[in-house]
Amino acid sequence: MGRSGNCVYSDTSLTQPSDPMVIKPGGSHQLSCKASGFSMSNHWMSWVRETSDGRLQWLCRIISGSTYYADAFKGRFTISTDYSNSMLHLQ
């Protein structure tokens, strides 16, 4: 990340596979997201979902191993990171 005058610019990105998936009730799957251009260990990383009416709903977040979950999702998901590979996971 660099600074130019009063502007901040950055070449950061988060990449998530876009393949559709169907999970049966009781089934499990891991979602992953790869970060580039910044260190995840220095930032809150969150998962959100888009509801059927188009709103964004926060699920959980992690920083330095400390995790926080929305009440409605506690015990249903596990958020984790693999800092060596710049990966964020939700299972």
PDB file of N, CA and C in Angstrom:
ATOM      1  N   MET A   1       0.856  -1.157   0.000  1.00  0.00           N
ATOM      2  CA  MET A   1       0.000   0.000   0.000  1.00  0.00           C
ATOM      3  C   MET A   1       0.904   1.221   0.000  1.00  0.00           C
ATOM      4  N   GLY A   2       0.552   2.217  -0.757  1.00  0.00           N
ATOM      5  CA  GLY A   2       1.349   3.426  -0.835  1.00  0.00           C
ATOM      6  C   GLY A   2       0.505   4.654  -0.607  1.00  0.00           C
ATOM      7  N   ARG A   3       1.186   5.776  -0.497  1.00  0.00           N
ATOM      8  CA  ARG A   3       0.489   7.030  -0.244  1.00  0.00           C
ATOM      9  C   ARG A   3       0.967   8.063  -1.239  1.00  0.00           C
ATOM     10  N   SER A   4       0.039   8.792  -1.815  1.00  0.00           N
ATOM     11  CA  SER A   4       0.370   9.820  -2.790  1.00  0.00           C
ATOM     12  C   SER A   4      -0.467  11.051  -2.470  1.00  0.00           C
ATOM     13  N   GLY A   5       0.165  12.096  -1.915  1.00  0.00           N
ATOM     14  CA  GLY A   5      -0.597  13.282  -1.517  1.00  0.00           C
ATOM     15  C   GLY A   5      -1.604  12.905  -0.451  1.00  0.00           C
ATOM     16  N   ASN A   6      -2.875  13.213  -0.690  1.00  0.00           N
ATOM     17  CA  ASN A   6      -3.941  12.863   0.235  1.00  0.00           C
ATOM     18  C   ASN A   6      -4.642  11.572  -0.150  1.00  0.00           C
ATOM     19  N   CYS A   7      -4.150  10.910  -1.157  1.00  0.00           N
ATOM     20  CA  CYS A   7      -4.799   9.687  -1.629  1.00  0.00           C
ATOM     21  C   CYS A   7      -4.031   8.460  -1.152  1.00  0.00           C
ATOM     22  N   VAL A   8      -4.750   7.409  -0.902  1.00  0.00           N
ATOM     23  CA  VAL A   8      -4.145   6.127  -0.563  1.00  0.00           C
ATOM     24  C   VAL A   8      -4.505   5.165  -1.678  1.00  0.00           C
ATOM     25  N   TYR A   9      -3.522   4.437  -2.163  1.00  0.00           N
ATOM     26  CA  TYR A   9      -3.792   3.454  -3.208  1.00  0.00           C
ATOM     27  C   TYR A   9      -3.241   2.113  -2.774  1.00  0.00           C
ATOM     28  N   SER A  10      -3.812   1.061  -3.309  1.00  0.00           N
ATOM     29  CA  SER A  10      -3.430  -0.269  -2.877  1.00  0.00           C
ATOM     30  C   SER A  10      -3.741  -1.278  -3.966  1.00  0.00           C
ATOM     31  N   ASP A  11      -2.884  -2.269  -4.088  1.00  0.00           N
ATOM     32  CA  ASP A  11      -3.127  -3.377  -5.011  1.00  0.00           C
ATOM     33  C   ASP A  11      -3.468  -4.609  -4.192  1.00  0.00           C
ATOM     34  N   THR A  12      -4.634  -4.595  -3.584  1.00  0.00           N
ATOM     35  CA  THR A  12      -5.068  -5.721  -2.771  1.00  0.00           C
ATOM     36  C   THR A  12      -6.227  -6.420  -3.445  1.00  0.00           C
ATOM     37  N   SER A  13      -6.368  -7.703  -3.151  1.00  0.00           N
ATOM     38  CA  SER A  13      -7.514  -8.424  -3.693  1.00  0.00           C
ATOM     39  C   SER A  13      -7.846  -9.620  -2.819  1.00  0.00           C
ATOM     40  N   LEU A  14      -9.101 -10.019  -2.883  1.00  0.00           N
ATOM     41  CA  LEU A  14      -9.592 -11.245  -2.276  1.00  0.00           C
ATOM     42  C   LEU A  14     -10.211 -12.063  -3.392  1.00  0.00           C
ATOM     43  N   THR A  15      -9.816 -13.312  -3.510  1.00  0.00           N
ATOM     44  CA  THR A  15     -10.299 -14.165  -4.589  1.00  0.00           C
ATOM     45  C   THR A  15     -10.987 -15.383  -3.995  1.00  0.00           C
ATOM     46  N   GLN A  16     -12.207 -15.633  -4.463  1.00  0.00           N
ATOM     47  CA  GLN A  16     -12.967 -16.793  -4.001  1.00  0.00           C
ATOM     48  C   GLN A  16     -13.479 -17.534  -5.225  1.00  0.00           C
ATOM     49  N   PRO A  17     -13.319 -18.865  -5.256  1.00  0.00           N
ATOM     50  CA  PRO A  17     -13.864 -19.620  -6.389  1.00  0.00           C
ATOM     51  C   PRO A  17     -15.358 -19.335  -6.533  1.00  0.00           C
ATOM     52  N   SER A  18     -15.812 -19.228  -7.770  1.00  0.00           N
ATOM     53  CA  SER A  18     -17.215 -18.858  -8.001  1.00  0.00           C
ATOM     54  C   SER A  18     -18.075 -20.039  -8.430  1.00  0.00           C
ATOM     55  N   ASP A  19     -17.552 -21.250  -8.316  1.00  0.00           N
ATOM     56  CA  ASP A  19     -18.337 -22.414  -8.713  1.00  0.00           C
ATOM     57  C   ASP A  19     -19.550 -22.560  -7.803  1.00  0.00           C
ATOM     58  N   PRO A  20     -20.742 -22.736  -8.384  1.00  0.00           N
ATOM     59  CA  PRO A  20     -21.933 -22.923  -7.557  1.00  0.00           C
ATOM     60  C   PRO A  20     -21.875 -24.274  -6.847  1.00  0.00           C
ATOM     61  N   MET A  21     -22.526 -24.346  -5.700  1.00  0.00           N
ATOM     62  CA  MET A  21     -22.552 -25.600  -4.966  1.00  0.00           C
ATOM     63  C   MET A  21     -23.882 -25.753  -4.264  1.00  0.00           C
ATOM     64  N   VAL A  22     -24.274 -26.986  -4.069  1.00  0.00           N
ATOM     65  CA  VAL A  22     -25.485 -27.303  -3.321  1.00  0.00           C
ATOM     66  C   VAL A  22     -25.065 -28.215  -2.177  1.00  0.00           C
ATOM     67  N   ILE A  23     -25.392 -27.821  -0.968  1.00  0.00           N
ATOM     68  CA  ILE A  23     -25.064 -28.608   0.211  1.00  0.00           C
ATOM     69  C   ILE A  23     -26.367 -29.136   0.792  1.00  0.00           C
ATOM     70  N   LYS A  24     -26.446 -30.433   0.956  1.00  0.00           N
ATOM     71  CA  LYS A  24     -27.647 -31.037   1.529  1.00  0.00           C
ATOM     72  C   LYS A  24     -27.711 -30.740   3.026  1.00  0.00           C
ATOM     73  N   PRO A  25     -28.925 -30.686   3.590  1.00  0.00           N
ATOM     74  CA  PRO A  25     -29.052 -30.469   5.037  1.00  0.00           C
ATOM     75  C   PRO A  25     -28.203 -31.484   5.804  1.00  0.00           C
ATOM     76  N   GLY A  26     -27.459 -30.986   6.766  1.00  0.00           N
ATOM     77  CA  GLY A  26     -26.578 -31.844   7.552  1.00  0.00           C
ATOM     78  C   GLY A  26     -25.208 -32.031   6.939  1.00  0.00           C
ATOM     79  N   GLY A  27     -25.044 -31.598   5.684  1.00  0.00           N
ATOM     80  CA  GLY A  27     -23.763 -31.726   5.001  1.00  0.00           C
ATOM     81  C   GLY A  27     -22.827 -30.602   5.393  1.00  0.00           C
ATOM     82  N   SER A  28     -21.575 -30.723   4.972  1.00  0.00           N
ATOM     83  CA  SER A  28     -20.615 -29.666   5.278  1.00  0.00           C
ATOM     84  C   SER A  28     -19.771 -29.363   4.051  1.00  0.00           C
ATOM     85  N   HIS A  29     -19.215 -28.181   4.053  1.00  0.00           N
ATOM     86  CA  HIS A  29     -18.363 -27.735   2.958  1.00  0.00           C
ATOM     87  C   HIS A  29     -17.469 -26.630   3.501  1.00  0.00           C
ATOM     88  N   GLN A  30     -16.318 -26.469   2.916  1.00  0.00           N
ATOM     89  CA  GLN A  30     -15.419 -25.386   3.322  1.00  0.00           C
ATOM     90  C   GLN A  30     -15.328 -24.348   2.214  1.00  0.00           C
ATOM     91  N   LEU A  31     -15.602 -23.098   2.562  1.00  0.00           N
ATOM     92  CA  LEU A  31     -15.390 -21.983   1.648  1.00  0.00           C
ATOM     93  C   LEU A  31     -14.021 -21.401   1.944  1.00  0.00           C
ATOM     94  N   SER A  32     -13.322 -20.990   0.906  1.00  0.00           N
ATOM     95  CA  SER A  32     -11.998 -20.404   1.087  1.00  0.00           C
ATOM     96  C   SER A  32     -11.879 -19.126   0.279  1.00  0.00           C
ATOM     97  N   CYS A  33     -11.017 -18.255   0.742  1.00  0.00           N
ATOM     98  CA  CYS A  33     -10.781 -16.974   0.095  1.00  0.00           C
ATOM     99  C   CYS A  33      -9.291 -16.679   0.195  1.00  0.00           C
ATOM    100  N   LYS A  34      -8.661 -16.329  -0.927  1.00  0.00           N
ATOM    101  CA  LYS A  34      -7.226 -16.041  -0.945  1.00  0.00           C
ATOM    102  C   LYS A  34      -7.006 -14.536  -0.983  1.00  0.00           C
ATOM    103  N   ALA A  35      -6.151 -14.067  -0.089  1.00  0.00           N
ATOM    104  CA  ALA A  35      -5.816 -12.646  -0.021  1.00  0.00           C
ATOM    105  C   ALA A  35      -4.485 -12.400  -0.710  1.00  0.00           C
ATOM    106  N   SER A  36      -4.375 -11.264  -1.376  1.00  0.00           N
ATOM    107  CA  SER A  36      -3.087 -10.869  -1.939  1.00  0.00           C
ATOM    108  C   SER A  36      -2.932  -9.360  -1.809  1.00  0.00           C
ATOM    109  N   GLY A  37      -1.701  -8.926  -1.665  1.00  0.00           N
ATOM    110  CA  GLY A  37      -1.405  -7.503  -1.572  1.00  0.00           C
ATOM    111  C   GLY A  37      -1.453  -6.938  -0.169  1.00  0.00           C
ATOM    112  N   PHE A  38      -1.736  -7.773   0.831  1.00  0.00           N
ATOM    113  CA  PHE A  38      -1.740  -7.321   2.221  1.00  0.00           C
ATOM    114  C   PHE A  38      -1.604  -8.535   3.136  1.00  0.00           C
ATOM    115  N   SER A  39      -1.285  -8.278   4.381  1.00  0.00           N
ATOM    116  CA  SER A  39      -1.150  -9.347   5.365  1.00  0.00           C
ATOM    117  C   SER A  39      -2.449  -9.499   6.144  1.00  0.00           C
ATOM    118  N   MET A  40      -3.075 -10.659   6.043  1.00  0.00           N
ATOM    119  CA  MET A  40      -4.320 -10.900   6.769  1.00  0.00           C
ATOM    120  C   MET A  40      -4.123 -10.830   8.278  1.00  0.00           C
ATOM    121  N   SER A  41      -2.921 -11.110   8.752  1.00  0.00           N
ATOM    122  CA  SER A  41      -2.694 -11.142  10.197  1.00  0.00           C
ATOM    123  C   SER A  41      -2.850  -9.768  10.839  1.00  0.00           C
ATOM    124  N   ASN A  42      -2.837  -8.708  10.039  1.00  0.00           N
ATOM    125  CA  ASN A  42      -2.975  -7.348  10.560  1.00  0.00           C
ATOM    126  C   ASN A  42      -4.368  -6.765  10.360  1.00  0.00           C
ATOM    127  N   HIS A  43      -5.315  -7.560   9.890  1.00  0.00           N
ATOM    128  CA  HIS A  43      -6.648  -7.049   9.563  1.00  0.00           C
ATOM    129  C   HIS A  43      -7.740  -7.979  10.086  1.00  0.00           C
ATOM    130  N   TRP A  44      -8.865  -7.373  10.430  1.00  0.00           N
ATOM    131  CA  TRP A  44     -10.056  -8.171  10.693  1.00  0.00           C
ATOM    132  C   TRP A  44     -10.481  -8.777   9.368  1.00  0.00           C
ATOM    133  N   MET A  45     -10.726 -10.074   9.357  1.00  0.00           N
ATOM    134  CA  MET A  45     -11.232 -10.752   8.167  1.00  0.00           C
ATOM    135  C   MET A  45     -12.611 -11.288   8.519  1.00  0.00           C
ATOM    136  N   SER A  46     -13.598 -10.983   7.692  1.00  0.00           N
ATOM    137  CA  SER A  46     -14.984 -11.355   7.978  1.00  0.00           C
ATOM    138  C   SER A  46     -15.590 -12.140   6.832  1.00  0.00           C
ATOM    139  N   TRP A  47     -16.588 -12.932   7.162  1.00  0.00           N
ATOM    140  CA  TRP A  47     -17.444 -13.565   6.165  1.00  0.00           C
ATOM    141  C   TRP A  47     -18.820 -12.927   6.279  1.00  0.00           C
ATOM    142  N   VAL A  48     -19.413 -12.619   5.142  1.00  0.00           N
ATOM    143  CA  VAL A  48     -20.782 -12.112   5.072  1.00  0.00           C
ATOM    144  C   VAL A  48     -21.530 -12.939   4.036  1.00  0.00           C
ATOM    145  N   ARG A  49     -22.839 -12.919   4.124  1.00  0.00           N
ATOM    146  CA  ARG A  49     -23.640 -13.582   3.097  1.00  0.00           C
ATOM    147  C   ARG A  49     -24.696 -12.610   2.597  1.00  0.00           C
ATOM    148  N   GLU A  50     -25.153 -12.861   1.389  1.00  0.00           N
ATOM    149  CA  GLU A  50     -26.239 -12.063   0.829  1.00  0.00           C
ATOM    150  C   GLU A  50     -27.534 -12.814   1.071  1.00  0.00           C
ATOM    151  N   THR A  51     -28.484 -12.162   1.730  1.00  0.00           N
ATOM    152  CA  THR A  51     -29.766 -12.794   2.023  1.00  0.00           C
ATOM    153  C   THR A  51     -30.643 -12.808   0.772  1.00  0.00           C
ATOM    154  N   SER A  52     -31.739 -13.524   0.844  1.00  0.00           N
ATOM    155  CA  SER A  52     -32.626 -13.645  -0.320  1.00  0.00           C
ATOM    156  C   SER A  52     -33.210 -12.303  -0.753  1.00  0.00           C
ATOM    157  N   ASP A  53     -33.266 -11.326   0.166  1.00  0.00           N
ATOM    158  CA  ASP A  53     -33.783 -10.001  -0.209  1.00  0.00           C
ATOM    159  C   ASP A  53     -32.661  -9.017  -0.560  1.00  0.00           C
ATOM    160  N   GLY A  54     -31.431  -9.527  -0.730  1.00  0.00           N
ATOM    161  CA  GLY A  54     -30.332  -8.699  -1.205  1.00  0.00           C
ATOM    162  C   GLY A  54     -29.518  -7.987  -0.140  1.00  0.00           C
ATOM    163  N   ARG A  55     -29.887  -8.149   1.130  1.00  0.00           N
ATOM    164  CA  ARG A  55     -29.114  -7.514   2.200  1.00  0.00           C
ATOM    165  C   ARG A  55     -27.853  -8.322   2.487  1.00  0.00           C
ATOM    166  N   LEU A  56     -26.828  -7.649   3.012  1.00  0.00           N
ATOM    167  CA  LEU A  56     -25.627  -8.341   3.457  1.00  0.00           C
ATOM    168  C   LEU A  56     -25.754  -8.624   4.947  1.00  0.00           C
ATOM    169  N   GLN A  57     -25.423  -9.838   5.332  1.00  0.00           N
ATOM    170  CA  GLN A  57     -25.531 -10.259   6.721  1.00  0.00           C
ATOM    171  C   GLN A  57     -24.167 -10.756   7.194  1.00  0.00           C
ATOM    172  N   TRP A  58     -23.657 -10.150   8.272  1.00  0.00           N
ATOM    173  CA  TRP A  58     -22.364 -10.521   8.824  1.00  0.00           C
ATOM    174  C   TRP A  58     -22.476 -11.857   9.543  1.00  0.00           C
ATOM    175  N   LEU A  59     -21.528 -12.767   9.276  1.00  0.00           N
ATOM    176  CA  LEU A  59     -21.521 -14.084   9.910  1.00  0.00           C
ATOM    177  C   LEU A  59     -20.492 -14.173  11.034  1.00  0.00           C
ATOM    178  N   CYS A  60     -19.245 -13.800  10.705  1.00  0.00           N
ATOM    179  CA  CYS A  60     -18.171 -13.967  11.677  1.00  0.00           C
ATOM    180  C   CYS A  60     -16.935 -13.196  11.228  1.00  0.00           C
ATOM    181  N   ARG A  61     -15.962 -13.080  12.155  1.00  0.00           N
ATOM    182  CA  ARG A  61     -14.705 -12.406  11.830  1.00  0.00           C
ATOM    183  C   ARG A  61     -13.589 -13.015  12.669  1.00  0.00           C
ATOM    184  N   ILE A  62     -12.360 -12.770  12.223  1.00  0.00           N
ATOM    185  CA  ILE A  62     -11.186 -13.302  12.913  1.00  0.00           C
ATOM    186  C   ILE A  62     -10.031 -12.316  12.785  1.00  0.00           C
ATOM    187  N   ILE A  63      -9.222 -12.232  13.820  1.00  0.00           N
ATOM    188  CA  ILE A  63      -7.953 -11.504  13.778  1.00  0.00           C
ATOM    189  C   ILE A  63      -7.027 -12.151  14.801  1.00  0.00           C
ATOM    190  N   SER A  64      -5.829 -12.463  14.376  1.00  0.00           N
ATOM    191  CA  SER A  64      -4.806 -13.048  15.253  1.00  0.00           C
ATOM    192  C   SER A  64      -5.340 -14.214  16.081  1.00  0.00           C
ATOM    193  N   GLY A  65      -6.194 -15.036  15.492  1.00  0.00           N
ATOM    194  CA  GLY A  65      -6.722 -16.208  16.183  1.00  0.00           C
ATOM    195  C   GLY A  65      -7.945 -15.955  17.042  1.00  0.00           C
ATOM    196  N   SER A  66      -8.310 -14.689  17.265  1.00  0.00           N
ATOM    197  CA  SER A  66      -9.517 -14.367  18.032  1.00  0.00           C
ATOM    198  C   SER A  66     -10.706 -14.351  17.087  1.00  0.00           C
ATOM    199  N   THR A  67     -11.740 -15.122  17.422  1.00  0.00           N
ATOM    200  CA  THR A  67     -12.907 -15.249  16.550  1.00  0.00           C
ATOM    201  C   THR A  67     -14.154 -14.684  17.219  1.00  0.00           C
ATOM    202  N   TYR A  68     -15.044 -14.158  16.385  1.00  0.00           N
ATOM    203  CA  TYR A  68     -16.313 -13.600  16.833  1.00  0.00           C
ATOM    204  C   TYR A  68     -17.383 -14.026  15.842  1.00  0.00           C
ATOM    205  N   TYR A  69     -18.558 -14.412  16.362  1.00  0.00           N
ATOM    206  CA  TYR A  69     -19.639 -14.911  15.521  1.00  0.00           C
ATOM    207  C   TYR A  69     -20.930 -14.159  15.820  1.00  0.00           C
ATOM    208  N   ALA A  70     -21.733 -13.939  14.781  1.00  0.00           N
ATOM    209  CA  ALA A  70     -23.079 -13.409  14.985  1.00  0.00           C
ATOM    210  C   ALA A  70     -23.851 -14.447  15.798  1.00  0.00           C
ATOM    211  N   ASP A  71     -24.691 -13.993  16.715  1.00  0.00           N
ATOM    212  CA  ASP A  71     -25.415 -14.913  17.596  1.00  0.00           C
ATOM    213  C   ASP A  71     -26.140 -16.014  16.832  1.00  0.00           C
ATOM    214  N   ALA A  72     -26.751 -15.659  15.712  1.00  0.00           N
ATOM    215  CA  ALA A  72     -27.531 -16.634  14.942  1.00  0.00           C
ATOM    216  C   ALA A  72     -26.670 -17.731  14.325  1.00  0.00           C
ATOM    217  N   PHE A  73     -25.353 -17.526  14.280  1.00  0.00           N
ATOM    218  CA  PHE A  73     -24.481 -18.487  13.603  1.00  0.00           C
ATOM    219  C   PHE A  73     -23.476 -19.156  14.531  1.00  0.00           C
ATOM    220  N   LYS A  74     -23.505 -18.834  15.814  1.00  0.00           N
ATOM    221  CA  LYS A  74     -22.591 -19.473  16.767  1.00  0.00           C
ATOM    222  C   LYS A  74     -22.828 -20.977  16.761  1.00  0.00           C
ATOM    223  N   GLY A  75     -21.756 -21.727  16.678  1.00  0.00           N
ATOM    224  CA  GLY A  75     -21.857 -23.183  16.693  1.00  0.00           C
ATOM    225  C   GLY A  75     -22.179 -23.810  15.356  1.00  0.00           C
ATOM    226  N   ARG A  76     -22.496 -23.012  14.361  1.00  0.00           N
ATOM    227  CA  ARG A  76     -22.836 -23.541  13.033  1.00  0.00           C
ATOM    228  C   ARG A  76     -21.663 -23.489  12.076  1.00  0.00           C
ATOM    229  N   PHE A  77     -20.772 -22.520  12.267  1.00  0.00           N
ATOM    230  CA  PHE A  77     -19.639 -22.319  11.378  1.00  0.00           C
ATOM    231  C   PHE A  77     -18.364 -22.190  12.198  1.00  0.00           C
ATOM    232  N   THR A  78     -17.243 -22.432  11.529  1.00  0.00           N
ATOM    233  CA  THR A  78     -15.932 -22.179  12.121  1.00  0.00           C
ATOM    234  C   THR A  78     -15.119 -21.364  11.129  1.00  0.00           C
ATOM    235  N   ILE A  79     -14.653 -20.204  11.567  1.00  0.00           N
ATOM    236  CA  ILE A  79     -13.792 -19.369  10.737  1.00  0.00           C
ATOM    237  C   ILE A  79     -12.349 -19.656  11.131  1.00  0.00           C
ATOM    238  N   SER A  80     -11.467 -19.716  10.140  1.00  0.00           N
ATOM    239  CA  SER A  80     -10.052 -19.963  10.422  1.00  0.00           C
ATOM    240  C   SER A  80      -9.201 -19.314   9.341  1.00  0.00           C
ATOM    241  N   THR A  81      -7.914 -19.190   9.640  1.00  0.00           N
ATOM    242  CA  THR A  81      -6.975 -18.611   8.684  1.00  0.00           C
ATOM    243  C   THR A  81      -5.769 -19.522   8.533  1.00  0.00           C
ATOM    244  N   ASP A  82      -5.149 -19.421   7.379  1.00  0.00           N
ATOM    245  CA  ASP A  82      -3.856 -20.053   7.101  1.00  0.00           C
ATOM    246  C   ASP A  82      -2.970 -18.912   6.614  1.00  0.00           C
ATOM    247  N   TYR A  83      -2.321 -18.237   7.564  1.00  0.00           N
ATOM    248  CA  TYR A  83      -1.545 -17.049   7.220  1.00  0.00           C
ATOM    249  C   TYR A  83      -0.406 -17.353   6.257  1.00  0.00           C
ATOM    250  N   SER A  84       0.195 -18.543   6.359  1.00  0.00           N
ATOM    251  CA  SER A  84       1.333 -18.862   5.489  1.00  0.00           C
ATOM    252  C   SER A  84       0.933 -18.919   4.020  1.00  0.00           C
ATOM    253  N   ASN A  85      -0.345 -19.217   3.753  1.00  0.00           N
ATOM    254  CA  ASN A  85      -0.844 -19.257   2.377  1.00  0.00           C
ATOM    255  C   ASN A  85      -1.840 -18.145   2.079  1.00  0.00           C
ATOM    256  N   SER A  86      -1.991 -17.192   3.008  1.00  0.00           N
ATOM    257  CA  SER A  86      -2.919 -16.056   2.854  1.00  0.00           C
ATOM    258  C   SER A  86      -4.344 -16.512   2.560  1.00  0.00           C
ATOM    259  N   MET A  87      -4.802 -17.523   3.291  1.00  0.00           N
ATOM    260  CA  MET A  87      -6.130 -18.086   3.065  1.00  0.00           C
ATOM    261  C   MET A  87      -7.033 -17.860   4.275  1.00  0.00           C
ATOM    262  N   LEU A  88      -8.296 -17.562   3.978  1.00  0.00           N
ATOM    263  CA  LEU A  88      -9.355 -17.446   4.971  1.00  0.00           C
ATOM    264  C   LEU A  88     -10.341 -18.565   4.687  1.00  0.00           C
ATOM    265  N   HIS A  89     -10.794 -19.261   5.735  1.00  0.00           N
ATOM    266  CA  HIS A  89     -11.696 -20.400   5.549  1.00  0.00           C
ATOM    267  C   HIS A  89     -12.953 -20.239   6.395  1.00  0.00           C
ATOM    268  N   LEU A  90     -14.025 -20.824   5.906  1.00  0.00           N
ATOM    269  CA  LEU A  90     -15.275 -20.930   6.654  1.00  0.00           C
ATOM    270  C   LEU A  90     -15.791 -22.337   6.457  1.00  0.00           C
ATOM    271  N   GLN A  91     -15.979 -23.041   7.569  1.00  0.00           N
ATOM    272  CA  GLN A  91     -16.487 -24.410   7.470  1.00  0.00           C
ATOM    273  C   GLN A  91     -17.650 -24.578   8.416  1.00  0.00           C
TER     274      GLN A  91
END
